[in-house]
Coordinates of C-alpha atoms and ligand atoms in Angstrom, one line a residue:
X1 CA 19.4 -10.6 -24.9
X2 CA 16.2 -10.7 -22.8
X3 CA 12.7 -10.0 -25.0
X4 CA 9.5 -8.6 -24.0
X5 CA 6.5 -8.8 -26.6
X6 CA 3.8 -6.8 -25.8
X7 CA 0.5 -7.4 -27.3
X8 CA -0.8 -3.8 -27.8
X9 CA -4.4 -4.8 -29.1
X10 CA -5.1 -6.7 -25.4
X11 CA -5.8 -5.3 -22.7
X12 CA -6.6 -7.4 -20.2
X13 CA -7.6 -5.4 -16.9
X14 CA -7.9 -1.8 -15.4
X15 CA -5.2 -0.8 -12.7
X16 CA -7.1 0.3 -9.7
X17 CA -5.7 3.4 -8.6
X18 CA -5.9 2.0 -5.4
X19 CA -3.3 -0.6 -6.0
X20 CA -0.7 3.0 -5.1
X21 CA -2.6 3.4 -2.2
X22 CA -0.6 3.8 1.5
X23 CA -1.1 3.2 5.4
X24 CA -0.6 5.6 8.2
X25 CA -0.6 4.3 11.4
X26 CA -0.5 5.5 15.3
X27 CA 3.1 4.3 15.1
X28 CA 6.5 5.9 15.9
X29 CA 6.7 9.2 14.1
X30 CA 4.4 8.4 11.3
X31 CA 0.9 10.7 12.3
X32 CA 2.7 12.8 15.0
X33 CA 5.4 15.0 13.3
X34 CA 5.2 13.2 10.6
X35 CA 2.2 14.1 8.8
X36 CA 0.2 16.1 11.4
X37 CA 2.5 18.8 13.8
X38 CA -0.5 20.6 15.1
X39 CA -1.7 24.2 14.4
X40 CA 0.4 25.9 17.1
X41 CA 3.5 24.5 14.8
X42 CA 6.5 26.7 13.9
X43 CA 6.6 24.1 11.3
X44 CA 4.3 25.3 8.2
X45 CA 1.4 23.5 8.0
X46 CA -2.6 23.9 7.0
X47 CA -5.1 23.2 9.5
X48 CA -1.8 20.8 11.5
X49 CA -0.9 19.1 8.6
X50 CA 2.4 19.7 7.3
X51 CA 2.8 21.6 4.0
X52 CA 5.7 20.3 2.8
X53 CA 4.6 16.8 3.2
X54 CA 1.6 17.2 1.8
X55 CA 2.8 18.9 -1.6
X56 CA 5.3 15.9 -1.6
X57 CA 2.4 13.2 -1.3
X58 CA 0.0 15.1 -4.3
X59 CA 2.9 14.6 -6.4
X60 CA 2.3 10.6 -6.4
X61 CA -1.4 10.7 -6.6
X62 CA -2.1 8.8 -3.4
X63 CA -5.5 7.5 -4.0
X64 CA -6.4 6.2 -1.1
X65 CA -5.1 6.1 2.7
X66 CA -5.9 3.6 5.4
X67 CA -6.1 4.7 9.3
X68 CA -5.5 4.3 12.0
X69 CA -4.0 1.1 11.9
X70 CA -2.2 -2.2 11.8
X71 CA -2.2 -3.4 15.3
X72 CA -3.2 0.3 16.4
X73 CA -6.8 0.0 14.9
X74 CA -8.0 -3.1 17.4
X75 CA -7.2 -1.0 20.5
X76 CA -8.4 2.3 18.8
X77 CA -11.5 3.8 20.5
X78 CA -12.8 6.4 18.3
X79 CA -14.9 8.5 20.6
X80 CA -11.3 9.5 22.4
X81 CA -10.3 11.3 19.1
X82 CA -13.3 13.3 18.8
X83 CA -14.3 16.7 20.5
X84 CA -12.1 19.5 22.5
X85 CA -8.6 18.3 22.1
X86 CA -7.7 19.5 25.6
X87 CA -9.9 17.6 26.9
X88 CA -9.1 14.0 24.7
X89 CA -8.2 11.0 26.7
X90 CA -4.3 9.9 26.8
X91 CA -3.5 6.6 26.1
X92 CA -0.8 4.5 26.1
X93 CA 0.2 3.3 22.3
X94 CA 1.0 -0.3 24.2
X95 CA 1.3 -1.2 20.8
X96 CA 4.3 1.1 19.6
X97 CA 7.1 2.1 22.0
X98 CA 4.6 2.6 25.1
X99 CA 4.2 6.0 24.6
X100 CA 1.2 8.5 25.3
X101 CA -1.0 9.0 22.8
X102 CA -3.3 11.8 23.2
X103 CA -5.2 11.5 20.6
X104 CA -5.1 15.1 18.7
X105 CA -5.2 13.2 15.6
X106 CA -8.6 11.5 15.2
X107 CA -11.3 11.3 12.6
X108 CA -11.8 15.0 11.6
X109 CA -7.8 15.1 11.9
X110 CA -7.7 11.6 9.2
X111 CA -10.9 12.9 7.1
X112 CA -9.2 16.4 6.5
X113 CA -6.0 15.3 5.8
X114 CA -7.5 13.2 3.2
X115 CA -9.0 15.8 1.8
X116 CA -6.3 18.0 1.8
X117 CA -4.2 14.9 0.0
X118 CA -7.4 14.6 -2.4
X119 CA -7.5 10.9 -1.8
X120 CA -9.5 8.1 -0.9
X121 CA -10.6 7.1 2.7
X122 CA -9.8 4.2 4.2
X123 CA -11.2 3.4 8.1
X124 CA -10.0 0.4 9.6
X125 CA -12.2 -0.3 12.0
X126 CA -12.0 -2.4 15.6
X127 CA -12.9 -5.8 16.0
X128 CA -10.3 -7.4 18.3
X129 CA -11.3 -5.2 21.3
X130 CA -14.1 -3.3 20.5
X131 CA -17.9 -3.5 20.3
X132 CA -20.3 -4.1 17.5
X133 CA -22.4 -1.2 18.6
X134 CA -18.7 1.5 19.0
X135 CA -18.5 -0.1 15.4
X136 CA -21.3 0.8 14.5
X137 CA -21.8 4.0 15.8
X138 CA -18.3 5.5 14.0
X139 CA -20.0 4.4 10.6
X140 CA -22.9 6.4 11.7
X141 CA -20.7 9.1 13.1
X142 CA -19.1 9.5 9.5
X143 CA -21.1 9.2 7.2
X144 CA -25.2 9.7 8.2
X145 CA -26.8 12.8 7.1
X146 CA -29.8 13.1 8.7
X147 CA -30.9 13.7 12.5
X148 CA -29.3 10.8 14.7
X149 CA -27.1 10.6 17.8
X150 CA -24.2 10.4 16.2
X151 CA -25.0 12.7 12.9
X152 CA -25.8 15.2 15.5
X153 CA -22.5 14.7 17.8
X154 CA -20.7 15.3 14.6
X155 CA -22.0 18.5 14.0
X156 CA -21.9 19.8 17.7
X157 CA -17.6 18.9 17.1
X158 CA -18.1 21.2 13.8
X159 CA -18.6 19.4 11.1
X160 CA -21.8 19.7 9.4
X161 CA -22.0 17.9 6.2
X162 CA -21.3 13.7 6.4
X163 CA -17.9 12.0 5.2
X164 CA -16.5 9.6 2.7
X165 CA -15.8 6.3 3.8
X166 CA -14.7 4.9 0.7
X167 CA -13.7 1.6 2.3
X168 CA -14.1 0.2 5.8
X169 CA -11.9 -2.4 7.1
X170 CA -13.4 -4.9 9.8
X171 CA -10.5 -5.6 12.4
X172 CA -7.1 -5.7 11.2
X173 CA -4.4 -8.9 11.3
X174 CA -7.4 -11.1 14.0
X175 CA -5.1 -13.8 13.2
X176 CA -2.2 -12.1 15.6
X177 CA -2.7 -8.2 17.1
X178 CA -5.8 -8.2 16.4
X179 CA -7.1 -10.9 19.1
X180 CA -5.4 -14.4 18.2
X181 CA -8.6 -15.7 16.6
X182 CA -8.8 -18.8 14.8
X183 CA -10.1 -18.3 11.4
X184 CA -13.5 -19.7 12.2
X185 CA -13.9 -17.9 15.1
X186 CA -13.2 -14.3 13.3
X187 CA -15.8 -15.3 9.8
X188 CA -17.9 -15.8 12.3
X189 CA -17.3 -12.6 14.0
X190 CA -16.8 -10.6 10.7
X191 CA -20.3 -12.0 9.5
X192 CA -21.9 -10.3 13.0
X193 CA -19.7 -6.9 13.0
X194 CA -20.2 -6.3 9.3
X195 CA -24.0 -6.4 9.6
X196 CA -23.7 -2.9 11.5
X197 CA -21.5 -1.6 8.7
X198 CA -24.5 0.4 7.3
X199 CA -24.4 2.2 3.7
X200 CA -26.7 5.2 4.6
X201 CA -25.6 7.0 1.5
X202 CA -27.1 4.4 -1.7
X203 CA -24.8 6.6 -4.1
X204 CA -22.0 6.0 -2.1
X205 CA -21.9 2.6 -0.5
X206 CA -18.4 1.5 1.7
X207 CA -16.4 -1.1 0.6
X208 CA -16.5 -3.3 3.3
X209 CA -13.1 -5.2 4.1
X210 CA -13.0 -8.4 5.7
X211 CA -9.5 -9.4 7.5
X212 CA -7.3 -11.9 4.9
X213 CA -4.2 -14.4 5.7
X214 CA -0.6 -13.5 7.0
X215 CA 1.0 -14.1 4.1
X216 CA 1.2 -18.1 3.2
X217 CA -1.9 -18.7 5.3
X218 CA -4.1 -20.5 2.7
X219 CA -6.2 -22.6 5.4
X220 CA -7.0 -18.8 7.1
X221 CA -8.4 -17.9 3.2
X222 CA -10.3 -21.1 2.9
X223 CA -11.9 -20.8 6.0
X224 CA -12.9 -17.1 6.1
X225 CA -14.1 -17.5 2.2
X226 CA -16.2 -20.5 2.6
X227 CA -17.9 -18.8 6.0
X228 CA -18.1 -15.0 4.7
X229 CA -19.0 -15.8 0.8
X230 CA -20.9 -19.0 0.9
X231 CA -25.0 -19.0 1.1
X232 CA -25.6 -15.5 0.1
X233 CA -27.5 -14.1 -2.9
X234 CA -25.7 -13.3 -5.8
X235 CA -26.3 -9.6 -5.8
X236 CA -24.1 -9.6 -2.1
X237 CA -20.6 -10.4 -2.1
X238 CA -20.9 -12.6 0.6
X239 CA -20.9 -9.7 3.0
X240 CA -17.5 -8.2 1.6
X241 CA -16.1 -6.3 -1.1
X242 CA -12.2 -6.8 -0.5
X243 CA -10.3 -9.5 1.6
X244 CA -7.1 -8.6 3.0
X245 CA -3.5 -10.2 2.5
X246 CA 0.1 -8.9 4.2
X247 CA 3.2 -9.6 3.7
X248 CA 6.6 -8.0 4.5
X249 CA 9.9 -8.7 3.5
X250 CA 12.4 -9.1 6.4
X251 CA 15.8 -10.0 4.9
X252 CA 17.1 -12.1 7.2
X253 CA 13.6 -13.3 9.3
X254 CA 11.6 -12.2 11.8
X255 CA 14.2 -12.0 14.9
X256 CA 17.3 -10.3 13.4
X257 CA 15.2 -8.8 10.4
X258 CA 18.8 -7.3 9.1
X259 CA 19.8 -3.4 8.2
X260 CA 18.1 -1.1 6.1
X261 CA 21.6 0.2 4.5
X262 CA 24.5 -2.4 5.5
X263 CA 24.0 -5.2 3.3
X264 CA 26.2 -7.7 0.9
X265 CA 24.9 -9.2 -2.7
X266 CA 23.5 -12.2 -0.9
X267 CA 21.5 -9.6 1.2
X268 CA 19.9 -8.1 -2.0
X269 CA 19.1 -11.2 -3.7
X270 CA 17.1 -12.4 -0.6
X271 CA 15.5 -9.3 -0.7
X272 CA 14.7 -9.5 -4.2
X273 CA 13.7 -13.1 -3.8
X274 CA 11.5 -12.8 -0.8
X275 CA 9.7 -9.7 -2.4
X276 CA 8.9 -11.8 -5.8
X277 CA 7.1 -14.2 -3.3
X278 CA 3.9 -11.8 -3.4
X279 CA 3.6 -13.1 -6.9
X280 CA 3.1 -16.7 -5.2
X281 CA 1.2 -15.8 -2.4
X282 CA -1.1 -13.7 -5.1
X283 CA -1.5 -16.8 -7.1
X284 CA -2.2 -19.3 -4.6
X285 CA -4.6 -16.8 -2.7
X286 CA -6.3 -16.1 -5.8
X287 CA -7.1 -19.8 -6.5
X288 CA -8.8 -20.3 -3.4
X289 CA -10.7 -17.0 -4.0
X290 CA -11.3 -18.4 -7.4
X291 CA -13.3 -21.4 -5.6
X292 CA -15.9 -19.5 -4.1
X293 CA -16.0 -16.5 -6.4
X294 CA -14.9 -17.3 -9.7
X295 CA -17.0 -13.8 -10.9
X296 CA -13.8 -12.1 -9.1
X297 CA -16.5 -10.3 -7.2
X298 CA -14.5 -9.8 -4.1
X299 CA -11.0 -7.8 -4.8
X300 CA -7.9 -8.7 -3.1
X301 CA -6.5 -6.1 -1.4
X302 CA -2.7 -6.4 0.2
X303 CA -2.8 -3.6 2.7
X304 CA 0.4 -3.9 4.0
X305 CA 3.3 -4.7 2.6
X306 CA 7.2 -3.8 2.1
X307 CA 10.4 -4.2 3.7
X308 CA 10.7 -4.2 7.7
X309 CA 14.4 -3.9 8.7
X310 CA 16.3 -3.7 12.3
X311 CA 15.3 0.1 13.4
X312 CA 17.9 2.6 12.5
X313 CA 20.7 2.5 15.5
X314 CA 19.8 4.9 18.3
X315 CA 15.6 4.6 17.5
X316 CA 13.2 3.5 19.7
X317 CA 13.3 0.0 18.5
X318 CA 8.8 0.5 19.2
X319 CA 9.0 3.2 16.2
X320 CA 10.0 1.1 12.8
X321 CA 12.4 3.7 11.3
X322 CA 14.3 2.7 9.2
X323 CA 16.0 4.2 6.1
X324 CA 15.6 3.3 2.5
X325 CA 17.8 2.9 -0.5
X326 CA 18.2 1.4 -3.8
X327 CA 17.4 -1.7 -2.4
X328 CA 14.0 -0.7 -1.5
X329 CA 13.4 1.3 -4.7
X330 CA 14.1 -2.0 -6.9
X331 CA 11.3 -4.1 -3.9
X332 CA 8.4 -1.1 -4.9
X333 CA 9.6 -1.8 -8.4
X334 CA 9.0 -5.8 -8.7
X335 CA 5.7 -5.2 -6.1
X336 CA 3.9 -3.1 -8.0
X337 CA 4.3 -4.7 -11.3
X338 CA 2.9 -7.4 -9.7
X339 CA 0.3 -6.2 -8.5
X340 CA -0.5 -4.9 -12.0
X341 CA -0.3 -8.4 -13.8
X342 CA -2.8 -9.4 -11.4
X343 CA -5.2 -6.2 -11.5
X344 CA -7.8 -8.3 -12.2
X345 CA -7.9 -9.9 -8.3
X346 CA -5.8 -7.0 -6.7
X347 CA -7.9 -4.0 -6.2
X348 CA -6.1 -2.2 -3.3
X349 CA -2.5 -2.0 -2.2
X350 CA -0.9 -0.1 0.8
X351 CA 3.0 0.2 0.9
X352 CA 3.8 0.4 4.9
X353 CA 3.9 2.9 6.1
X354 CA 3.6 7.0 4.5
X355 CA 6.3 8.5 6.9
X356 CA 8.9 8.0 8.7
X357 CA 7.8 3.8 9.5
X358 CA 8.9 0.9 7.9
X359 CA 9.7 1.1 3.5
X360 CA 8.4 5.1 3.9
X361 CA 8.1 7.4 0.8
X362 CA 9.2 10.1 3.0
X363 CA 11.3 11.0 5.9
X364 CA 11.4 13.7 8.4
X365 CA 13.4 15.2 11.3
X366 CA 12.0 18.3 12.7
X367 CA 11.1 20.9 9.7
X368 CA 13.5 18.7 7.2
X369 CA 11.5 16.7 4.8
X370 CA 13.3 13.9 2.5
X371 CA 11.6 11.6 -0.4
X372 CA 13.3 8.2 -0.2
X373 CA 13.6 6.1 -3.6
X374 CA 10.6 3.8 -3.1
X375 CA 9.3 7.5 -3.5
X376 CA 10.3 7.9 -7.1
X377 CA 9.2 4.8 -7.7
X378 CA 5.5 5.8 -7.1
X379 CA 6.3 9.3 -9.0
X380 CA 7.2 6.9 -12.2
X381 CA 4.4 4.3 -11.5
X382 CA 2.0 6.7 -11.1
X383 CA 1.0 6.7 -14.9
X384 CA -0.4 3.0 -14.5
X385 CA -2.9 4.4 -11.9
X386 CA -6.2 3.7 -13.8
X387 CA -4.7 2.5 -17.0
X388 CA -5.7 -0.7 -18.5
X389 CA -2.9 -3.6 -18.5
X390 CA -1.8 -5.0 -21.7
X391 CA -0.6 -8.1 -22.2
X392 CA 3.0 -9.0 -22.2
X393 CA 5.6 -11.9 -21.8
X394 CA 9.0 -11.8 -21.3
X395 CA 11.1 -14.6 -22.3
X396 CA 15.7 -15.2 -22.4
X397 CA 16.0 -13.8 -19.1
X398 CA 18.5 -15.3 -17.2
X399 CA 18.3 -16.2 -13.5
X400 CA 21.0 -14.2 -11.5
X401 CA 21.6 -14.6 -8.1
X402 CA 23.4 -16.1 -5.1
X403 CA 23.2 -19.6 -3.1
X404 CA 19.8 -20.5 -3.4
X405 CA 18.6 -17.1 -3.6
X406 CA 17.7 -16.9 -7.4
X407 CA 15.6 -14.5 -9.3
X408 CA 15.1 -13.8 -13.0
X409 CA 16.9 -10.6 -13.8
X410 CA 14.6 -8.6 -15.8
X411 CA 10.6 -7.6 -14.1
X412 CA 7.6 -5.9 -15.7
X413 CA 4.6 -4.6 -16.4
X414 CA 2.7 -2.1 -19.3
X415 CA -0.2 -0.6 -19.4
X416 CA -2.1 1.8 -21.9
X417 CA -3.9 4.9 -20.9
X418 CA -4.9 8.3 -23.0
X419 CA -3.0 6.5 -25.7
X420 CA 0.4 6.0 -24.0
X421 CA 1.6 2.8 -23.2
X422 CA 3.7 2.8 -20.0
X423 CA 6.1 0.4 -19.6
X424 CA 7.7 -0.4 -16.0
X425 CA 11.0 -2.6 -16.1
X426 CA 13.0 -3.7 -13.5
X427 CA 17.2 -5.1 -13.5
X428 CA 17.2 -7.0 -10.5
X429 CA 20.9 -7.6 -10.9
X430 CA 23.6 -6.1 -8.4
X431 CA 26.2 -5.8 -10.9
X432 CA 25.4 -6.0 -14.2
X433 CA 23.6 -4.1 -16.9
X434 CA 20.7 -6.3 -18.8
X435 CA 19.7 -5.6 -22.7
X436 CA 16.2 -5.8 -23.8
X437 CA 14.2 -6.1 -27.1
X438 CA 11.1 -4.8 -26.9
X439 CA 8.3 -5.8 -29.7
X440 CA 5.0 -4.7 -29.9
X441 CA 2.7 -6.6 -32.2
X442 CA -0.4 -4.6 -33.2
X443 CA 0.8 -0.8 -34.1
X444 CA 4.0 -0.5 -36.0
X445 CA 5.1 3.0 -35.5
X446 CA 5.8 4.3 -32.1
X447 CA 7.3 7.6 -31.2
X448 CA 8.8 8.4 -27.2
X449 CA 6.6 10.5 -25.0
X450 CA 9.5 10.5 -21.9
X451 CA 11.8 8.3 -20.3
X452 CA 12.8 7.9 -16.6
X453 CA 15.3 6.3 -14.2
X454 CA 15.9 5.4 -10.8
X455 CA 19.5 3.7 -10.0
X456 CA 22.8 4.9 -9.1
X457 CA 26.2 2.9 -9.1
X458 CA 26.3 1.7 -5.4
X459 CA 23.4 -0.2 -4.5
X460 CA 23.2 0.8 -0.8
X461 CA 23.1 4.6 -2.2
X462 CA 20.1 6.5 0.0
X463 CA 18.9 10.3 0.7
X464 CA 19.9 11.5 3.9
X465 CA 19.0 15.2 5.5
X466 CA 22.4 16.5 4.4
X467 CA 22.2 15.2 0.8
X468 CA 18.7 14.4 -0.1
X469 CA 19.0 14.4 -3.7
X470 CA 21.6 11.4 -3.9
X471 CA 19.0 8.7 -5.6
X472 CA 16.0 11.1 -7.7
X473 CA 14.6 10.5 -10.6
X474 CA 16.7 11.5 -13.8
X475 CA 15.8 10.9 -17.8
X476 CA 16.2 8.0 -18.8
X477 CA 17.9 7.8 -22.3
X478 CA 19.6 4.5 -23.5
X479 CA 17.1 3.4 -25.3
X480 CA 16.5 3.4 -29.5
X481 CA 13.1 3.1 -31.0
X482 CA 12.5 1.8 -34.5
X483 CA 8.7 1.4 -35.1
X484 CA 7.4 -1.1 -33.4
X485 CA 11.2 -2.0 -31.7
X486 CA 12.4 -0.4 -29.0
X487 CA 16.3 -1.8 -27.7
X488 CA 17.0 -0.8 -23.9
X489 CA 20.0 -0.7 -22.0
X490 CA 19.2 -1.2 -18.3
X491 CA 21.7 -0.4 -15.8
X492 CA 22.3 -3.0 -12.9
X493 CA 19.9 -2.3 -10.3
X494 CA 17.4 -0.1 -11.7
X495 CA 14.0 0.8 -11.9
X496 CA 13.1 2.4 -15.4
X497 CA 10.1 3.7 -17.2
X498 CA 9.2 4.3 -20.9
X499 CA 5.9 6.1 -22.3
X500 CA 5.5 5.8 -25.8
X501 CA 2.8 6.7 -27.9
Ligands
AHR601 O1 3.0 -2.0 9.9 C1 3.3 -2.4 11.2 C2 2.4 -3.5 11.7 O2 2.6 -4.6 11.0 C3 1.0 -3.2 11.7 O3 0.5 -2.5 12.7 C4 0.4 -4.6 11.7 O4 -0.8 -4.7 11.1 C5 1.5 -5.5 11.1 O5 1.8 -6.6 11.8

């Protein structure tokens, strides 16, 4: 039987809220339809943003939200999503399908859906084919209070009072989309750009993201760190708060990528395996960060990640839908526990994307609204938001798996806030239920606050518009606590969480 000690006395770091954070990008029917339908819509919405949607998302405490892209953000030109929307320039999205984009979404669109969402706001901004001065002046446009140009062109388009820009991201993926640069080139770039990133509000200075590796790019981190970090006072963060890291999980590799629902056991154990890779990629990362900033000054934050399968048959293959099943539940499971064992580097997460793109938390077609799995993962999860991780170890777990694709069966991660102790565990095995014994050593007597599942017995089980509550959440209740010993039961392929108190 698999054991997991948990030393309740230590807690080692506070869980950014952020970490539960999510993207939304000009892409496929993510902004259009599915989070923004207009004002004119039959659909129900609040100032174009869809109810229903909405009410959905304030169930998982988003924290935070990053716009307007990805790839999308590097050709974005804010001043063409300001103003009269009759009179907004159409675009092509070159990026996403070729369609038009005409730009009915822009930053009053993004700033009040944020705050209808109560969440955190998070501007990527564009350095791949923009200006330092368009830059500049967006910053400027947001968030200045007094008399300027910009202040002053904000309030002639209706809004009076200055923004939120909780974080600002400087160019997005300038290793690929976002202009091909070498990683010399863009620290170089970053160092000029970031200059004009001004804080005009003391109290509430923006968290200034610099651009971070695809995935095992360790020479892109070394470079960039040693050029944006190096030579600066002490007080600065060497001209950044955050630095950037993605990585997706494509089953079966870039060109065939594989399907979102049709898959055998070797499928999921790649899956699995290739998810548990962001613990690597974390580590390695971090040690290179560690060089330069041992004071973990500087946060890591991985704005994009989760599975990228073939498009859903019939979709335009420019639009990344794809559906979502256990599968995908079990890949926000392992991620996110991740992410809080290393809460002390990882300040910011965003799963990709919000709706209807890529491993989405929800899914629409016309005035139907679906939440996939990875959904009620975040529902569970969202307990750790905030809390303070406690150390843990588990130890007899056996590797399961198929080929060479191996993982260790049993995932997780706890946390204490208000007095609870959350505890997030994840069976990574296809078939086969896994027992564990929990200890924890400080606090002998331990009572349940509330249990919760997500699994089902066929691993490719999903939610579809005609039966959306296949895979929900549902109580969670083989489990026996006796003081400080709790004994679980945790069905093959699940995704479980315990509160105790
Ligand atoms: O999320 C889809 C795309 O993936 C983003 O636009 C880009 O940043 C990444 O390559």
């Amino acid at each position: 039987m698999a054991k997991l000690v948990i030393n309740d006395a230590k807690e080692l770091s506070t869980i950014a809220p952020e970490i539960y954070g999510h993207f939304s990008e000009h892409l496929g029917r993510c902004i259009y339809e599915g989070l923004y339908v207009g004002e004119h819509s039959d659909i129900p919405n609040t100032n174009g943003m869809r109810t229903d949607v909405v009410e959905a998302l304030k169930a998982i405490n988003i924290p935070v939200l990053r716009w307007p892209g990805g790839c999308f953000a590097d050709e974005y030109h804010w001043r063409d999503g300001i103003g009269d929307k009759a009179t907004r320039k159409k675009m092509i999205n070159t990026h996403w399908g070729g369609v038009v984009e005409d730009n009915s979404f822009g930053t009053h669109e993004f700033m009040e859906l944020c705050r209808q969402l109560g969440c955190k706001t998070y501007v990527n901004g564009n350095l791949g084919s923009g200006t330092v001065q368009e830059m500049s002046e967006w910053v400027e446009y947001m968030t200045f209070e007094g008399v300027s140009p910009m202040a002053d062109l904000r309030k002639a388009n209706g809004h009076e009072a200055p923004w939120k820009v909780d974080y600002f991201g400087v160019g997005n993926e300038n290793w690929g989309c976002g202009g091909n640069m070498t990683p010399d080139y863009y620290a170089n770039e970053y160092r000029r750009y970031q200059t004009y990133v001004r804080n005009y509000n003391a109290d509430q200075p923006i968290k200034k993201i610099c651009c971070g590796p695809n995935v095992d790019d360790y020479h892109w981190t070394e470079r960039v760190m040693k050029t944006c970090f190096e030579h600066t006072p002490a007080e600065h963060h060497g001209f950044m708060d955050l630095i950037s890291l993605h990585h997706y999980v494509f089953p079966e590799g870039w060109d065939i990528k594989g399907s979102a629902t049709d898959f055998n056991e070797e499928g999921w154990y790649k899956t699995m395996s290739k998810a548990l890779f962001m613990d690597t990629l974390i580590r390695r990362h971090s040690a290179i960060i560690d060089q330069y900033d041992p004071d973990k000054k500087v946060g890591l934050a991985v704005d994009e990640w989760g599975t990228w399968y073939t498009v859903e048959p019939g979709t335009n293959p420019g639009f990344l839908y794809q559906q979502n099943t256990l599968r995908d539940a079990l890949v926000a499971g392992v991620t996110l526990n991740i992410f809080n064992k290393h809460s002390d580097r990882v300040r910011l997460a965003c799963i990709a994307q919000l709706v209807n793109v890529l491993q989405s938390v929800i899914l629409t077609e016309g005035e139907q609204m679906i939440k996939t799995p990875t959904y009620h993962v975040f529902h569970m999860y969202r307990h750790h938001q905030g809390a303070q991780l406690l150390a843990s170890e588990l130890s007899d777990v056996s590797e399961i798996g198929v080929d060479e694709w191996k993982v260790p069966a049993v995932n997780e991660s706890v946390s204490r806030k208000d007095g609870i102790i959350t505890i997030t565990l994840n069976n990574l095995s296809a078939t086969e239920e896994n027992r564990l014994e929990i200890t924890l050593t400080e606090k002998n007597a331990y009572e349940l606050v509330e249990a919760n599942i997500v699994t089902a017995d066929d691993v490719h089980t999903h939610n579809t518009f005609e039966a959306p509550e296949n895979l929900t959440e549902t109580k969670f209740t083989a489990l026996q606590i006796n003081g400080n010993h709790l004994t679980v039961t945790l069905p093959a392929a699940s995704v479980v969480e315990i509160r105790i108190k």
